[in-house]
Structures are given as structure tokens and as C-alpha cells.
PDB file of N, CA, C and O in Angstrom:
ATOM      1  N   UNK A 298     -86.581   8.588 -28.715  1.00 51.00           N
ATOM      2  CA  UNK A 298     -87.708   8.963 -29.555  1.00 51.00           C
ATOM      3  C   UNK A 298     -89.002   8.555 -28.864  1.00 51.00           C
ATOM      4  O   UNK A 298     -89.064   7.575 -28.121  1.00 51.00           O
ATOM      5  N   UNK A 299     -90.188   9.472 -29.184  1.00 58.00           N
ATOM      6  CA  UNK A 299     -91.264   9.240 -27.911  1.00 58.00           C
ATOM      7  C   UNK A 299     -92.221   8.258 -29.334  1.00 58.00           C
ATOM      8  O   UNK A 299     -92.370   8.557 -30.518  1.00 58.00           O
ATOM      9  N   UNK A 300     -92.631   7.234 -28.664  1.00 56.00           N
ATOM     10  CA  UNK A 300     -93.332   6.262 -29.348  1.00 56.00           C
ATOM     11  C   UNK A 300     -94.975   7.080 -29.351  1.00 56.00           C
ATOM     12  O   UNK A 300     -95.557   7.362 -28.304  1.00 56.00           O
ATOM     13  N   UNK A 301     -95.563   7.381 -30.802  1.00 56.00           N
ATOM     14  CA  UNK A 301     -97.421   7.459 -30.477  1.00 56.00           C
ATOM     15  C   UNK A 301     -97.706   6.458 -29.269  1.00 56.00           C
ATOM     16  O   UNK A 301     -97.146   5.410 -28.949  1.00 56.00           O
ATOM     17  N   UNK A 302     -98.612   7.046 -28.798  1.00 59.00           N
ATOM     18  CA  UNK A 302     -99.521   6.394 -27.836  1.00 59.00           C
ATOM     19  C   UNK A 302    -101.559   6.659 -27.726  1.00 59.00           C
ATOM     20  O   UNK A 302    -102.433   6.553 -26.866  1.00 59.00           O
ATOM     21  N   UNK A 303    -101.443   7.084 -29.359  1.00 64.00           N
ATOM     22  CA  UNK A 303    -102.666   6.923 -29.456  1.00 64.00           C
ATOM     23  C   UNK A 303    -103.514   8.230 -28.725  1.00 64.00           C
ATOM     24  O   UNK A 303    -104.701   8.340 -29.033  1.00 64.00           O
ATOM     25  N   UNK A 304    -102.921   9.225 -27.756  1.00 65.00           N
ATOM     26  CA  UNK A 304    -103.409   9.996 -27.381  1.00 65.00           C
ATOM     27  C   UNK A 304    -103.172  11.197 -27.778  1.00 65.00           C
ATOM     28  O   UNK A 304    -102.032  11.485 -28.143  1.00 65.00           O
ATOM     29  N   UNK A 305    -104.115  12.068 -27.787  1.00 64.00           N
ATOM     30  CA  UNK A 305    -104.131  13.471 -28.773  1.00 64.00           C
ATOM     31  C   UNK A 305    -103.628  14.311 -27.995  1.00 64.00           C
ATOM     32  O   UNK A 305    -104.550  14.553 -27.215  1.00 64.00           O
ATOM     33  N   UNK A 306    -102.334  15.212 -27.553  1.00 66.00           N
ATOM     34  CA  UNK A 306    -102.182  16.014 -26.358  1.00 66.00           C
ATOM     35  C   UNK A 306    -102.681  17.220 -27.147  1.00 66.00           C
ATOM     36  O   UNK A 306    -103.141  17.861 -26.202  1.00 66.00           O
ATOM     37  N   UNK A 307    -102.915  17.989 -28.241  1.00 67.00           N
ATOM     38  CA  UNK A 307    -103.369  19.137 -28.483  1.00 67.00           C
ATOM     39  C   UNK A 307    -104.548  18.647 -29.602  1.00 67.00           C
ATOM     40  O   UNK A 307    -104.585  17.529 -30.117  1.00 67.00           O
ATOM     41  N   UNK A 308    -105.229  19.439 -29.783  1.00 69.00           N
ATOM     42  CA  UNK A 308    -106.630  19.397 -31.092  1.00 69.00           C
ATOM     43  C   UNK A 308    -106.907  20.789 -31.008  1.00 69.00           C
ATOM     44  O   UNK A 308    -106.812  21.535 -30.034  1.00 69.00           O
ATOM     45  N   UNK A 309    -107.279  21.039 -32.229  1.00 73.00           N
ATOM     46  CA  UNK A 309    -107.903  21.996 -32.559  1.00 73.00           C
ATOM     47  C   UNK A 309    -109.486  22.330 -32.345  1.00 73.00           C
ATOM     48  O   UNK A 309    -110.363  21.552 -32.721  1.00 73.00           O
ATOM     49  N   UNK A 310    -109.756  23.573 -31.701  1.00 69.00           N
ATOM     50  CA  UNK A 310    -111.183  24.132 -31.412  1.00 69.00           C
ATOM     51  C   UNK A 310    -111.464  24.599 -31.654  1.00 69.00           C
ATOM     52  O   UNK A 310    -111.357  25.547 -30.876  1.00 69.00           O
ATOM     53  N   UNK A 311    -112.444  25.071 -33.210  1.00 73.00           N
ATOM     54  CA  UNK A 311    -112.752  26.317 -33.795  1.00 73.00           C
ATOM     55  C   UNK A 311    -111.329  26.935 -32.869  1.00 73.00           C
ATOM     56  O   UNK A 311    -110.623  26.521 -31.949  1.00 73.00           O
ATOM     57  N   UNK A 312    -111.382  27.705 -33.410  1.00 74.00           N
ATOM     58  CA  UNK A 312    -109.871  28.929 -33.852  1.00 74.00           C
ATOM     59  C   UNK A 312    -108.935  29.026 -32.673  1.00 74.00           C
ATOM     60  O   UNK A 312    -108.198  29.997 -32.502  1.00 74.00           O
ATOM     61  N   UNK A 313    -109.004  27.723 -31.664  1.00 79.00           N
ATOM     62  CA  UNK A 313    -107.689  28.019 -30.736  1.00 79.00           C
ATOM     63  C   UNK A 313    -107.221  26.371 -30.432  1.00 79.00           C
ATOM     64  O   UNK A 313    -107.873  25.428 -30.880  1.00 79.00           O
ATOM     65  N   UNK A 314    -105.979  26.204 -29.592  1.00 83.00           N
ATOM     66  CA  UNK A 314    -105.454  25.121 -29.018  1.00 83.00           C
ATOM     67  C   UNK A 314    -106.432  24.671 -27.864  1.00 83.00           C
ATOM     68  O   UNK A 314    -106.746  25.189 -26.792  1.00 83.00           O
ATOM     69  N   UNK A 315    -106.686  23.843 -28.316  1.00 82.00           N
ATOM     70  CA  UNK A 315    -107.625  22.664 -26.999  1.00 82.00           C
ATOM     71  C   UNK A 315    -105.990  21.636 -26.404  1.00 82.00           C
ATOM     72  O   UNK A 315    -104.771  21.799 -26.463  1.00 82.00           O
ATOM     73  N   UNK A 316    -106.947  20.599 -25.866  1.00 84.00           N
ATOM     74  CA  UNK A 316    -105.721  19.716 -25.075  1.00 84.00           C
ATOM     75  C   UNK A 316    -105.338  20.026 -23.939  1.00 84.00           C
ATOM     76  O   UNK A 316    -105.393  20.998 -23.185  1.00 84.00           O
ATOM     77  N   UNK A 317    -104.727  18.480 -23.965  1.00 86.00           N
ATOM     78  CA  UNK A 317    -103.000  19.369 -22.326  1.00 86.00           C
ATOM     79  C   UNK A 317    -102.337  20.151 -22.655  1.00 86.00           C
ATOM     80  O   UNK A 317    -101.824  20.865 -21.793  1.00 86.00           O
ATOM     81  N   UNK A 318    -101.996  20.413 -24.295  1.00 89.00           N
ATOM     82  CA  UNK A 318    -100.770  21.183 -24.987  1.00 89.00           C
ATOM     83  C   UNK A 318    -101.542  22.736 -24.563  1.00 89.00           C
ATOM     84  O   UNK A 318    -100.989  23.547 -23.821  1.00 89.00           O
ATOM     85  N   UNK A 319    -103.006  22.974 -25.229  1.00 88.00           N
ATOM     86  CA  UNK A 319    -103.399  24.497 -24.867  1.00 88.00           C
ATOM     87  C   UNK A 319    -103.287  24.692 -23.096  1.00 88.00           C
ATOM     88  O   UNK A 319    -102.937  25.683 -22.456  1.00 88.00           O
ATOM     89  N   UNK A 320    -103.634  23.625 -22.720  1.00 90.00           N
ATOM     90  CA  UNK A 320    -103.291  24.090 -21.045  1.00 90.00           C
ATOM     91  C   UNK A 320    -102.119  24.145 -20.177  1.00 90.00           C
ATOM     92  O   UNK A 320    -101.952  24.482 -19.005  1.00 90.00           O
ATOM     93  N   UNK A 321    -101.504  23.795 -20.927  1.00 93.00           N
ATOM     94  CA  UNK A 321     -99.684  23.731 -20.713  1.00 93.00           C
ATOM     95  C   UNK A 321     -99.219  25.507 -21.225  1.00 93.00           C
ATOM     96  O   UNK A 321     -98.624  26.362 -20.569  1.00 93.00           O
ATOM     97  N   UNK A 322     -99.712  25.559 -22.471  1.00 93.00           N
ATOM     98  CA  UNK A 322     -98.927  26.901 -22.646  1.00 93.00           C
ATOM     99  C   UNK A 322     -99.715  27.871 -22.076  1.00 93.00           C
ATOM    100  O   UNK A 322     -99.160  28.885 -21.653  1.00 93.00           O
ATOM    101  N   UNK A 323    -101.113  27.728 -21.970  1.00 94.00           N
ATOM    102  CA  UNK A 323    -102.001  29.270 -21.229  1.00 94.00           C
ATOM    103  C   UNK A 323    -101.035  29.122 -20.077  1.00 94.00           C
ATOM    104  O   UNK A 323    -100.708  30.260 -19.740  1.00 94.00           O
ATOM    105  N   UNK A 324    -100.354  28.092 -19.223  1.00 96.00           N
ATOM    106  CA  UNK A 324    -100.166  28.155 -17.618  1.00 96.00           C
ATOM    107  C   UNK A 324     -98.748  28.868 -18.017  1.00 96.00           C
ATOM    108  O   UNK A 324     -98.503  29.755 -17.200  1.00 96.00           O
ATOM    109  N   UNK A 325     -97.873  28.766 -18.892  1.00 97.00           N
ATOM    110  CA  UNK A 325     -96.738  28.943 -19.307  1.00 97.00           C
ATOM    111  C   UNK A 325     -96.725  30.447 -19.384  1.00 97.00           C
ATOM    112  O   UNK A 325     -96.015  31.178 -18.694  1.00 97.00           O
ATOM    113  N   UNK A 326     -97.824  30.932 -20.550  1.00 97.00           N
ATOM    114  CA  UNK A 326     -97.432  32.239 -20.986  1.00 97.00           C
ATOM    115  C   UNK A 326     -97.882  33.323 -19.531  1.00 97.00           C
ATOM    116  O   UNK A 326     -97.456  34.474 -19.440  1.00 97.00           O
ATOM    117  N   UNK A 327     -99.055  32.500 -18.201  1.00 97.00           N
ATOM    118  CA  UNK A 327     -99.362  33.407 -17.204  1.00 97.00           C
ATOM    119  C   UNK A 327     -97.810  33.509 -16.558  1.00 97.00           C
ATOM    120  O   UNK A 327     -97.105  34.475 -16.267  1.00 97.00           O
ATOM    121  N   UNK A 328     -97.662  32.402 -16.494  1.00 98.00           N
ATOM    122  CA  UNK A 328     -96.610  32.298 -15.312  1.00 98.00           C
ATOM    123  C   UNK A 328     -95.538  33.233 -15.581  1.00 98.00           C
ATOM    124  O   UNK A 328     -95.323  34.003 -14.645  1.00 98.00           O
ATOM    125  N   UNK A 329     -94.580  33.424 -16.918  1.00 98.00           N
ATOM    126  CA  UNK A 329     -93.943  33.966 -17.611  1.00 98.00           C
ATOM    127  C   UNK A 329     -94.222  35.546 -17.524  1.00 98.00           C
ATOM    128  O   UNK A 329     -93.297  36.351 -17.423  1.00 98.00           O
ATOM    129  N   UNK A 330     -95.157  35.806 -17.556  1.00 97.00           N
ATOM    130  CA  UNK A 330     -95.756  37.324 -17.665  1.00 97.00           C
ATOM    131  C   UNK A 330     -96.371  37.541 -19.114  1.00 97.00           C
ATOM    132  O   UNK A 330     -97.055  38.557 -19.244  1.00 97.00           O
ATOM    133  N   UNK A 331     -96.271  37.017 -19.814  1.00 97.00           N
ATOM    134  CA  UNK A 331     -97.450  37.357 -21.522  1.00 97.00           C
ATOM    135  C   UNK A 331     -98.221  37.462 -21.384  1.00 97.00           C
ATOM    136  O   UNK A 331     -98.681  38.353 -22.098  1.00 97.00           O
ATOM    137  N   UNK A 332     -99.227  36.819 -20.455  1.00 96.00           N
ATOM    138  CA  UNK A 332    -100.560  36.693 -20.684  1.00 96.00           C
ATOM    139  C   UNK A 332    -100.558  36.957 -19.341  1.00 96.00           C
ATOM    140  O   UNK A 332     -99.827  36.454 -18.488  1.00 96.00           O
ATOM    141  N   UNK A 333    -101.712  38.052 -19.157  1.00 96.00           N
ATOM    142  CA  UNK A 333    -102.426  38.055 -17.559  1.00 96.00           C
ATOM    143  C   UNK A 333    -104.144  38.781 -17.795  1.00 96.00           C
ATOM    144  O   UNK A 333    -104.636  39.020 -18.898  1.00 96.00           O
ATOM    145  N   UNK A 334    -104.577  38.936 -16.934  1.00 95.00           N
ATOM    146  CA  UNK A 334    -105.693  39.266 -16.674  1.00 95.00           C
ATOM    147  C   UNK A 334    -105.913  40.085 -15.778  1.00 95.00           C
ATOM    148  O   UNK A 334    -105.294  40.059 -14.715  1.00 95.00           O
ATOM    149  N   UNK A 335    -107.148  41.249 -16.150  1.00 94.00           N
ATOM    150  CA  UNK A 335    -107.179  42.458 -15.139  1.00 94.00           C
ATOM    151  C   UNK A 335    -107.874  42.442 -13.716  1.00 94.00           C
ATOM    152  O   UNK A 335    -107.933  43.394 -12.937  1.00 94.00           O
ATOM    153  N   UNK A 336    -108.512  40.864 -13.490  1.00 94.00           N
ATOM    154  CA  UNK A 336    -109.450  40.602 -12.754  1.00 94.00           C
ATOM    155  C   UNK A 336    -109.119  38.844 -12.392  1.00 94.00           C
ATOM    156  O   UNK A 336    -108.692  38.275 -13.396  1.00 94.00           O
ATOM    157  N   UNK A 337    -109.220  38.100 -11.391  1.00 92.00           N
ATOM    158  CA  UNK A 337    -108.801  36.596 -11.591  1.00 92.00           C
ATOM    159  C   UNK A 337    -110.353  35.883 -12.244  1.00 92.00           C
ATOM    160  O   UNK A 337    -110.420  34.788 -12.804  1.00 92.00           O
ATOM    161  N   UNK A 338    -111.176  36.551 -12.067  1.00 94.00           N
ATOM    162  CA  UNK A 338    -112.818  36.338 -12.571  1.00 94.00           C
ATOM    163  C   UNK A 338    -112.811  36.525 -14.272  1.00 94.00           C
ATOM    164  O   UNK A 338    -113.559  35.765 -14.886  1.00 94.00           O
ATOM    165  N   UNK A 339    -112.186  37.280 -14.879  1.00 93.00           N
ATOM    166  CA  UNK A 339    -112.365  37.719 -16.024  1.00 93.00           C
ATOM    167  C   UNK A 339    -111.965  36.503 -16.343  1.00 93.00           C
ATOM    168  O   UNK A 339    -111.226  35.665 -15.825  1.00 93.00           O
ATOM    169  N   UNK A 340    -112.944  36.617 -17.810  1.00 90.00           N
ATOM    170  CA  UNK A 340    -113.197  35.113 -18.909  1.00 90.00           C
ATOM    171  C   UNK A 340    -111.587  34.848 -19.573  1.00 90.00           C
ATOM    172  O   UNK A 340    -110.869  33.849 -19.515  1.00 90.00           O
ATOM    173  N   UNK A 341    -111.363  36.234 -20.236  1.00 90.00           N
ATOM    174  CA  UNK A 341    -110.253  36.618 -21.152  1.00 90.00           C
ATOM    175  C   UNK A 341    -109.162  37.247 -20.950  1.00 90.00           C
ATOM    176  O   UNK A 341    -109.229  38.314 -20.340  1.00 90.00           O
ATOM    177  N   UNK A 342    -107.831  36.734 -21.421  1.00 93.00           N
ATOM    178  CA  UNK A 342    -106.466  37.256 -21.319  1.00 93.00           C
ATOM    179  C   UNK A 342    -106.729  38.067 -22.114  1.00 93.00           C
ATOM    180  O   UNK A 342    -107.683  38.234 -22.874  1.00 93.00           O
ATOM    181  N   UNK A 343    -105.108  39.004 -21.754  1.00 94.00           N
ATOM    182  CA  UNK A 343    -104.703  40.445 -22.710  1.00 94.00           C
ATOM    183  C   UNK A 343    -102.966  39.828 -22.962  1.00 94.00           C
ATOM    184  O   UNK A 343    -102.256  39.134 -22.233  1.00 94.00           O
ATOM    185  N   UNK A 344    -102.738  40.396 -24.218  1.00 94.00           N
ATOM    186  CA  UNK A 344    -101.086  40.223 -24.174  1.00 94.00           C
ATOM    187  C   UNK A 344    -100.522  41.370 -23.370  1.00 94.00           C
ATOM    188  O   UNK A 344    -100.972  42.502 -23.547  1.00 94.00           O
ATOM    189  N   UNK A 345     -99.696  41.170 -22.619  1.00 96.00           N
ATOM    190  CA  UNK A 345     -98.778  41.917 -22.012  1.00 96.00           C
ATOM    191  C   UNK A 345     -97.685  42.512 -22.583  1.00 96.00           C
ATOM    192  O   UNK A 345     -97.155  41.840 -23.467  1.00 96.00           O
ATOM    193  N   UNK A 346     -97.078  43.816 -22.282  1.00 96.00           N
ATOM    194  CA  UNK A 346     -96.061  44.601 -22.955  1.00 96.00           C
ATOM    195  C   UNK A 346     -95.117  43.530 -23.210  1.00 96.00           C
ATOM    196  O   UNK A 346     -94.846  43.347 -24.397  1.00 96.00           O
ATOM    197  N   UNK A 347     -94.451  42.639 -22.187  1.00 97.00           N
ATOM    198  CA  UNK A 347     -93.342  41.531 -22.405  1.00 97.00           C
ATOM    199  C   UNK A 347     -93.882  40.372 -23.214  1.00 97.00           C
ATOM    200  O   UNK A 347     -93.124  39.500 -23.640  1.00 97.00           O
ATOM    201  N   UNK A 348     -95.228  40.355 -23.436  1.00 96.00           N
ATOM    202  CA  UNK A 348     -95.627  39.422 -24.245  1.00 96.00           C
ATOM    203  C   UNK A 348     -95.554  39.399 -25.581  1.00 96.00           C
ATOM    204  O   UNK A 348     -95.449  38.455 -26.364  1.00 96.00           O
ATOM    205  N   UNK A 349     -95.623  40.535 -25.741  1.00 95.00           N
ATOM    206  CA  UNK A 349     -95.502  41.072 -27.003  1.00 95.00           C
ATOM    207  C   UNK A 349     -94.278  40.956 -27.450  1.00 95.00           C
ATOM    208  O   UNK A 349     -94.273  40.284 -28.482  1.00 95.00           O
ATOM    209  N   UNK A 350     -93.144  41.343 -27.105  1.00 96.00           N
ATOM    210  CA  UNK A 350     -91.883  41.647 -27.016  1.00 96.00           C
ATOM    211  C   UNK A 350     -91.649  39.759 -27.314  1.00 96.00           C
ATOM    212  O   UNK A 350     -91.370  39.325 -28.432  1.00 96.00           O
ATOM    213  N   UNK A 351     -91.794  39.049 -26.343  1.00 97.00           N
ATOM    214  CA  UNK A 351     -91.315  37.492 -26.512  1.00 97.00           C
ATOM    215  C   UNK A 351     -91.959  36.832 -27.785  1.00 97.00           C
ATOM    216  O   UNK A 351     -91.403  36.065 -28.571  1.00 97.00           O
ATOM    217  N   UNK A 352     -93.659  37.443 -27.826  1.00 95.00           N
ATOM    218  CA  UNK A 352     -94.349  36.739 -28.966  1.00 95.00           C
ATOM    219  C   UNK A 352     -93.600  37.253 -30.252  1.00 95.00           C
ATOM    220  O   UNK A 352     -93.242  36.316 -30.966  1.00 95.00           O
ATOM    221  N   UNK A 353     -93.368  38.127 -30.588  1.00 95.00           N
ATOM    222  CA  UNK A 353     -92.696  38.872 -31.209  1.00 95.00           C
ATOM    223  C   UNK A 353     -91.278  38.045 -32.221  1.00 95.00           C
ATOM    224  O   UNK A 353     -91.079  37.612 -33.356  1.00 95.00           O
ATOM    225  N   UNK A 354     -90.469  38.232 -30.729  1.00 97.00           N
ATOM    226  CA  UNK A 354     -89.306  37.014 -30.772  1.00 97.00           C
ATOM    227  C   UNK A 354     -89.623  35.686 -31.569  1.00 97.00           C
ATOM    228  O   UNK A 354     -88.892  35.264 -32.464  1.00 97.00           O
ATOM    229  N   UNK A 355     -90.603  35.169 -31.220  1.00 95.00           N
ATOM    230  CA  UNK A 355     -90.955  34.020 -31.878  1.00 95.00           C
ATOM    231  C   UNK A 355     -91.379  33.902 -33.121  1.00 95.00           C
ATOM    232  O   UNK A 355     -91.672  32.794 -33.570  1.00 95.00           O
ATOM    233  N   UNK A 356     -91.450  34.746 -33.671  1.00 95.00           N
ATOM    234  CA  UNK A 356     -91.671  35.207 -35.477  1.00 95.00           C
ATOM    235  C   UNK A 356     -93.163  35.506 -35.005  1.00 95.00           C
ATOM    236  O   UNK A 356     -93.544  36.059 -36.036  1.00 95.00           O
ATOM    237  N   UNK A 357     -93.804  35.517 -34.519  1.00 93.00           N
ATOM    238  CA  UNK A 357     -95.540  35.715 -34.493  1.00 93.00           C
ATOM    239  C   UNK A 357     -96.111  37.233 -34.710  1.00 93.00           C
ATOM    240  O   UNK A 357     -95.825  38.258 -34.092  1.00 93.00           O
ATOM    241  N   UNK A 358     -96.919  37.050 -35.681  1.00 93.00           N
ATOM    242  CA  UNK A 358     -97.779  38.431 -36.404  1.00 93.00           C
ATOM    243  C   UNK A 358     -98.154  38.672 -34.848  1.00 93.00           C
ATOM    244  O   UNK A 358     -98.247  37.654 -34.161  1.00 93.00           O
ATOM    245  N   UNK A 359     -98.319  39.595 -34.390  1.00 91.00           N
ATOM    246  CA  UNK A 359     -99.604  39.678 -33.412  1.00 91.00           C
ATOM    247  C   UNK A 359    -100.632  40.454 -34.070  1.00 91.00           C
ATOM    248  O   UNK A 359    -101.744  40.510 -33.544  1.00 91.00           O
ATOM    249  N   UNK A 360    -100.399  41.061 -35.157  1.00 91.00           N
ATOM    250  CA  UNK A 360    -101.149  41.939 -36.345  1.00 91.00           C
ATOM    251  C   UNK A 360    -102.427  41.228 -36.466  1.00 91.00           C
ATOM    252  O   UNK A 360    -103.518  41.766 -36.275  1.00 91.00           O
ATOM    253  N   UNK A 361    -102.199  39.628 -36.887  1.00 89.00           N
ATOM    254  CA  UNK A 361    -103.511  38.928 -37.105  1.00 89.00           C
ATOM    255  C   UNK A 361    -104.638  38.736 -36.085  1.00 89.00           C
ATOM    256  O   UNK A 361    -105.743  38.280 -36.381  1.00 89.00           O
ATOM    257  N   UNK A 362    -104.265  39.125 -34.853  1.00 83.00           N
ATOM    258  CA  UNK A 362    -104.955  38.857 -33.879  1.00 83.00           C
ATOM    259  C   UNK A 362    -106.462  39.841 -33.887  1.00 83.00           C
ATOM    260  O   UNK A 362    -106.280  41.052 -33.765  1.00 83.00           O
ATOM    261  N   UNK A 363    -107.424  39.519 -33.980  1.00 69.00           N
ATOM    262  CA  UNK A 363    -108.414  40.435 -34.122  1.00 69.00           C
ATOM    263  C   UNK A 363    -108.928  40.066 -32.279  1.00 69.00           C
ATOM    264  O   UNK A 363    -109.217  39.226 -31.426  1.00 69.00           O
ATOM    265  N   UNK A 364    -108.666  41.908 -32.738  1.00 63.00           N
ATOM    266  CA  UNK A 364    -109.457  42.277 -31.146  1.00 63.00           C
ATOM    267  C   UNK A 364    -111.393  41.925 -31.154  1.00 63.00           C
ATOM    268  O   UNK A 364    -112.219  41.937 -32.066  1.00 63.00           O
ATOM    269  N   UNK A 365    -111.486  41.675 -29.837  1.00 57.00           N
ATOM    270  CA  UNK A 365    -112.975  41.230 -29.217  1.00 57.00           C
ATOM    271  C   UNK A 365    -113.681  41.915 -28.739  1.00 57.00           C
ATOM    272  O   UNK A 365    -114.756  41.494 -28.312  1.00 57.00           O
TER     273      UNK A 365
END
């Protein structure tokens, strides 16, 4: 059993995952293929056809997601 240690690995940021935890899974879902980008410069990810498909899997609306 992992003992607290007083340190926060995820927090919340207005409406997304902050932390090591949000930077653990952005590196996860690139690496994986879910998430990529059309440019290595561009600010913002897109879900990917397989992303969808896995997010999917995971019970997740992607419905709620309001486009930008």
C-alpha cells in the first residue's frame, strides 16, 4: 500500500488535469496513438480515429467534449 506523502501528483485546472498525473497521460495517449497533432508547433491535440475507439472503450462520452 503506497503511504500519502503529502504530494499532489494530479490537481485540477479550470477544466483539465494539471500535475505529473496530466503529464503522464498526455505522454501516454501521444505515444499510444489517441492523441496527436497536425504540426509538432501546434498548441492543441485532436482525438485520433483509435482514440476514439480506446476512449470509447473506457466508458468516456466523447459527446461532452466541446469543440474549440
Amino acid at each position: 500500500m503506497n503511504k500519502p506523502t503529502g504530494r499532489k501528483p494530479a490537481k485540477a485546472c479550470y477544466e483539465h488535469i494539471g500535475g505529473k498525473l496530466g503529464q503522464l497521460l498526455l505522454e501516454q495517449f501521444v505515444e499510444k496513438g489517441w492523441i496527436a497533432k497536425d504540426h509538432p508547433a501546434d498548441r492543441h491535440y485532436y482525438i485520433t480515429d483509435k482514440g476514439q475507439e480506446e476512449f470509447t472503450k473506457l466508458g468516456l462520452d466523447l459527446l461532452q467534449i466541446k469543440s474549440e
